[in-house]
């Protein structure tokens, strides 16, 4: 059964990015869930952040092309 949560240590692999990229560009923008000492992230929150970021970046690219 697929979990709806991803542990902090697994996030870079889950997103196919480096740990430093995750820490710098992604982690500040998605809520963390703490279960004791374990830090987890919701797959739903991650997918929503990706979708929102993609939409925002597409809009910026369109604006740049118009100028």
CSV table of N, CA and C in Angstrom, one decimal:
chain,number,residue,atom,x,y,z
A,1,UNK,N,0.8,-1.2,0.0
A,1,UNK,CA,0.0,0.0,0.0
A,1,UNK,C,0.9,1.2,0.0
A,2,UNK,N,0.6,2.2,-0.8
A,2,UNK,CA,1.3,3.4,-1.0
A,2,UNK,C,1.0,4.4,0.2
A,3,UNK,N,2.1,4.9,0.8
A,3,UNK,CA,1.9,5.9,1.9
A,3,UNK,C,1.5,7.2,1.3
A,4,UNK,N,0.8,8.0,2.1
A,4,UNK,CA,0.5,9.4,1.7
A,4,UNK,C,1.5,10.4,2.2
A,5,UNK,N,2.5,9.9,3.0
A,5,UNK,CA,3.5,10.7,3.5
A,5,UNK,C,4.9,10.3,3.0
A,6,UNK,N,5.8,11.2,2.9
A,6,UNK,CA,7.2,10.9,2.5
A,6,UNK,C,8.1,11.5,3.7
A,7,UNK,N,9.0,10.7,4.1
A,7,UNK,CA,10.0,11.1,5.1
A,7,UNK,C,10.9,12.1,4.6
A,8,UNK,N,11.4,13.0,5.4
A,8,UNK,CA,12.4,14.0,5.0
A,8,UNK,C,13.6,13.4,4.3
A,9,UNK,N,14.1,12.3,4.8
A,9,UNK,CA,15.3,11.6,4.2
A,9,UNK,C,15.0,11.1,2.8
A,10,UNK,N,13.8,10.9,2.5
A,10,UNK,CA,13.4,10.3,1.2
A,10,UNK,C,13.0,11.4,0.1
A,11,UNK,N,12.8,12.6,0.6
A,11,UNK,CA,12.3,13.7,-0.3
A,11,UNK,C,13.1,13.9,-1.5
A,12,UNK,N,14.4,14.1,-1.4
A,12,UNK,CA,15.2,14.3,-2.6
A,12,UNK,C,15.0,13.2,-3.7
A,13,UNK,N,15.0,12.0,-3.3
A,13,UNK,CA,14.8,10.9,-4.2
A,13,UNK,C,13.4,10.9,-4.8
A,14,UNK,N,12.4,11.2,-3.9
A,14,UNK,CA,11.0,11.2,-4.4
A,14,UNK,C,10.8,12.3,-5.5
A,15,UNK,N,11.6,13.4,-5.3
A,15,UNK,CA,11.4,14.5,-6.3
A,15,UNK,C,12.5,14.5,-7.4
A,16,UNK,N,13.5,13.5,-7.3
A,16,UNK,CA,14.6,13.4,-8.2
A,16,UNK,C,15.4,14.7,-8.3
A,17,UNK,N,15.7,15.2,-7.1
A,17,UNK,CA,16.6,16.4,-7.0
A,17,UNK,C,17.6,16.1,-5.9
A,18,UNK,N,18.6,17.0,-5.8
A,18,UNK,CA,19.6,16.8,-4.7
A,18,UNK,C,19.0,17.3,-3.4
A,19,UNK,N,19.7,16.9,-2.3
A,19,UNK,CA,19.2,17.3,-1.0
A,19,UNK,C,19.4,18.8,-0.8
A,20,UNK,N,20.4,19.4,-1.3
A,20,UNK,CA,20.6,20.9,-1.2
A,20,UNK,C,19.6,21.6,-2.0
A,21,UNK,N,19.2,21.1,-3.2
A,21,UNK,CA,18.1,21.8,-4.0
A,21,UNK,C,16.8,21.7,-3.2
A,22,UNK,N,16.5,20.5,-2.6
A,22,UNK,CA,15.3,20.4,-1.9
A,22,UNK,C,15.3,21.4,-0.7
A,23,UNK,N,16.4,21.4,0.1
A,23,UNK,CA,16.5,22.3,1.3
A,23,UNK,C,16.3,23.7,0.9
A,24,UNK,N,16.9,24.1,-0.2
A,24,UNK,CA,16.9,25.6,-0.6
A,24,UNK,C,15.6,26.0,-1.3
A,25,UNK,N,15.1,25.2,-2.2
A,25,UNK,CA,14.0,25.6,-3.1
A,25,UNK,C,12.6,25.0,-2.8
A,26,UNK,N,12.6,23.9,-2.2
A,26,UNK,CA,11.3,23.2,-2.0
A,26,UNK,C,10.9,23.3,-0.5
A,27,UNK,N,11.7,22.8,0.4
A,27,UNK,CA,11.3,22.7,1.8
A,27,UNK,C,10.7,23.9,2.4
A,28,UNK,N,11.2,25.1,2.1
A,28,UNK,CA,10.6,26.3,2.7
A,28,UNK,C,9.1,26.5,2.3
A,29,UNK,N,8.7,25.9,1.2
A,29,UNK,CA,7.3,26.2,0.7
A,29,UNK,C,6.3,25.1,0.9
A,30,UNK,N,6.7,24.0,1.6
A,30,UNK,CA,5.7,23.0,1.9
A,30,UNK,C,5.6,22.7,3.4
A,31,UNK,N,4.5,22.5,3.9
A,31,UNK,CA,4.3,22.3,5.4
A,31,UNK,C,5.0,20.9,5.8
A,32,UNK,N,5.6,20.9,6.9
A,32,UNK,CA,6.2,19.7,7.5
A,32,UNK,C,5.2,19.1,8.5
A,33,UNK,N,5.2,17.8,8.6
A,33,UNK,CA,4.5,17.1,9.7
A,33,UNK,C,5.5,16.5,10.6
A,34,UNK,N,5.4,16.8,11.9
A,34,UNK,CA,6.4,16.2,12.8
A,34,UNK,C,5.7,15.1,13.6
A,35,UNK,N,6.2,13.9,13.6
A,35,UNK,CA,5.7,12.8,14.4
A,35,UNK,C,6.9,12.4,15.3
A,36,UNK,N,6.9,13.0,16.5
A,36,UNK,CA,8.1,12.8,17.3
A,36,UNK,C,9.3,13.5,16.7
A,37,UNK,N,10.4,12.7,16.4
A,37,UNK,CA,11.6,13.2,15.8
A,37,UNK,C,11.5,13.1,14.3
A,38,UNK,N,10.5,12.4,13.8
A,38,UNK,CA,10.4,12.1,12.3
A,38,UNK,C,9.7,13.3,11.6
A,39,UNK,N,10.4,13.8,10.6
A,39,UNK,CA,9.8,14.9,9.8
A,39,UNK,C,9.2,14.2,8.5
A,40,UNK,N,8.0,14.5,8.2
A,40,UNK,CA,7.3,13.9,7.0
A,40,UNK,C,6.6,15.1,6.2
A,41,UNK,N,6.3,14.7,5.0
A,41,UNK,CA,5.7,15.7,4.1
A,41,UNK,C,4.5,14.9,3.4
A,42,UNK,N,3.4,15.6,3.2
A,42,UNK,CA,2.2,15.1,2.5
A,42,UNK,C,2.5,15.1,1.0
A,43,UNK,N,2.2,13.9,0.4
A,43,UNK,CA,2.4,13.8,-1.1
A,43,UNK,C,1.4,14.8,-1.7
A,44,UNK,N,0.2,15.0,-1.1
A,44,UNK,CA,-0.8,15.9,-1.7
A,44,UNK,C,-0.3,17.3,-1.7
A,45,UNK,N,0.3,17.7,-0.6
A,45,UNK,CA,0.9,19.1,-0.5
A,45,UNK,C,2.0,19.3,-1.5
A,46,UNK,N,2.8,18.2,-1.6
A,46,UNK,CA,4.0,18.3,-2.6
A,46,UNK,C,3.4,18.5,-4.0
A,47,UNK,N,2.4,17.7,-4.4
A,47,UNK,CA,1.9,17.7,-5.8
A,47,UNK,C,1.2,19.1,-6.0
A,48,UNK,N,0.5,19.6,-5.0
A,48,UNK,CA,-0.1,20.9,-5.1
A,48,UNK,C,1.0,22.0,-5.3
A,49,UNK,N,2.1,21.9,-4.5
A,49,UNK,CA,3.1,22.9,-4.7
A,49,UNK,C,3.7,22.9,-6.1
A,50,UNK,N,4.0,21.6,-6.6
A,50,UNK,CA,4.5,21.5,-7.9
A,50,UNK,C,3.6,22.1,-9.0
A,51,UNK,N,2.3,21.8,-8.8
A,51,UNK,CA,1.3,22.3,-9.8
A,51,UNK,C,1.3,23.8,-9.8
A,52,UNK,N,1.2,24.4,-8.6
A,52,UNK,CA,1.1,25.9,-8.4
A,52,UNK,C,2.4,26.5,-8.9
A,53,UNK,N,3.5,25.9,-8.6
A,53,UNK,CA,4.8,26.5,-9.1
A,53,UNK,C,4.9,26.4,-10.6
A,54,UNK,N,4.5,25.3,-11.2
A,54,UNK,CA,4.5,25.2,-12.6
A,54,UNK,C,3.6,26.2,-13.3
A,55,UNK,N,2.4,26.5,-12.8
A,55,UNK,CA,1.5,27.5,-13.3
A,55,UNK,C,2.1,28.9,-13.2
A,56,UNK,N,2.7,29.2,-12.0
A,56,UNK,CA,3.3,30.5,-11.8
A,56,UNK,C,4.5,30.7,-12.8
A,57,UNK,N,5.3,29.7,-13.0
A,57,UNK,CA,6.5,29.8,-13.9
A,57,UNK,C,6.0,29.9,-15.3
A,58,UNK,N,5.0,29.2,-15.7
A,58,UNK,CA,4.5,29.3,-17.1
A,58,UNK,C,4.0,30.8,-17.3
A,59,UNK,N,3.3,31.3,-16.3
A,59,UNK,CA,2.8,32.7,-16.5
A,59,UNK,C,3.9,33.7,-16.6
A,60,UNK,N,5.0,33.5,-15.8
A,60,UNK,CA,6.1,34.4,-15.9
A,60,UNK,C,6.8,34.3,-17.3
A,61,UNK,N,6.9,33.1,-17.8
A,61,UNK,CA,7.6,32.9,-19.1
A,61,UNK,C,6.7,33.5,-20.2
A,62,UNK,N,5.4,33.4,-20.1
A,62,UNK,CA,4.5,34.1,-21.1
A,62,UNK,C,4.7,35.6,-21.1
A,63,UNK,N,4.8,36.2,-19.9
A,63,UNK,CA,5.0,37.6,-19.7
A,63,UNK,C,6.3,38.0,-20.3
A,64,UNK,N,7.4,37.2,-20.1
A,64,UNK,CA,8.7,37.6,-20.7
A,64,UNK,C,8.6,37.5,-22.2
A,65,UNK,N,7.9,36.6,-22.8
A,65,UNK,CA,7.8,36.5,-24.3
A,65,UNK,C,7.1,37.6,-24.9
A,66,UNK,N,6.1,38.2,-24.1
A,66,UNK,CA,5.3,39.3,-24.6
A,66,UNK,C,6.1,40.6,-24.6
A,67,UNK,N,7.1,40.7,-23.8
A,67,UNK,CA,7.9,42.0,-23.8
A,67,UNK,C,9.0,42.1,-24.7
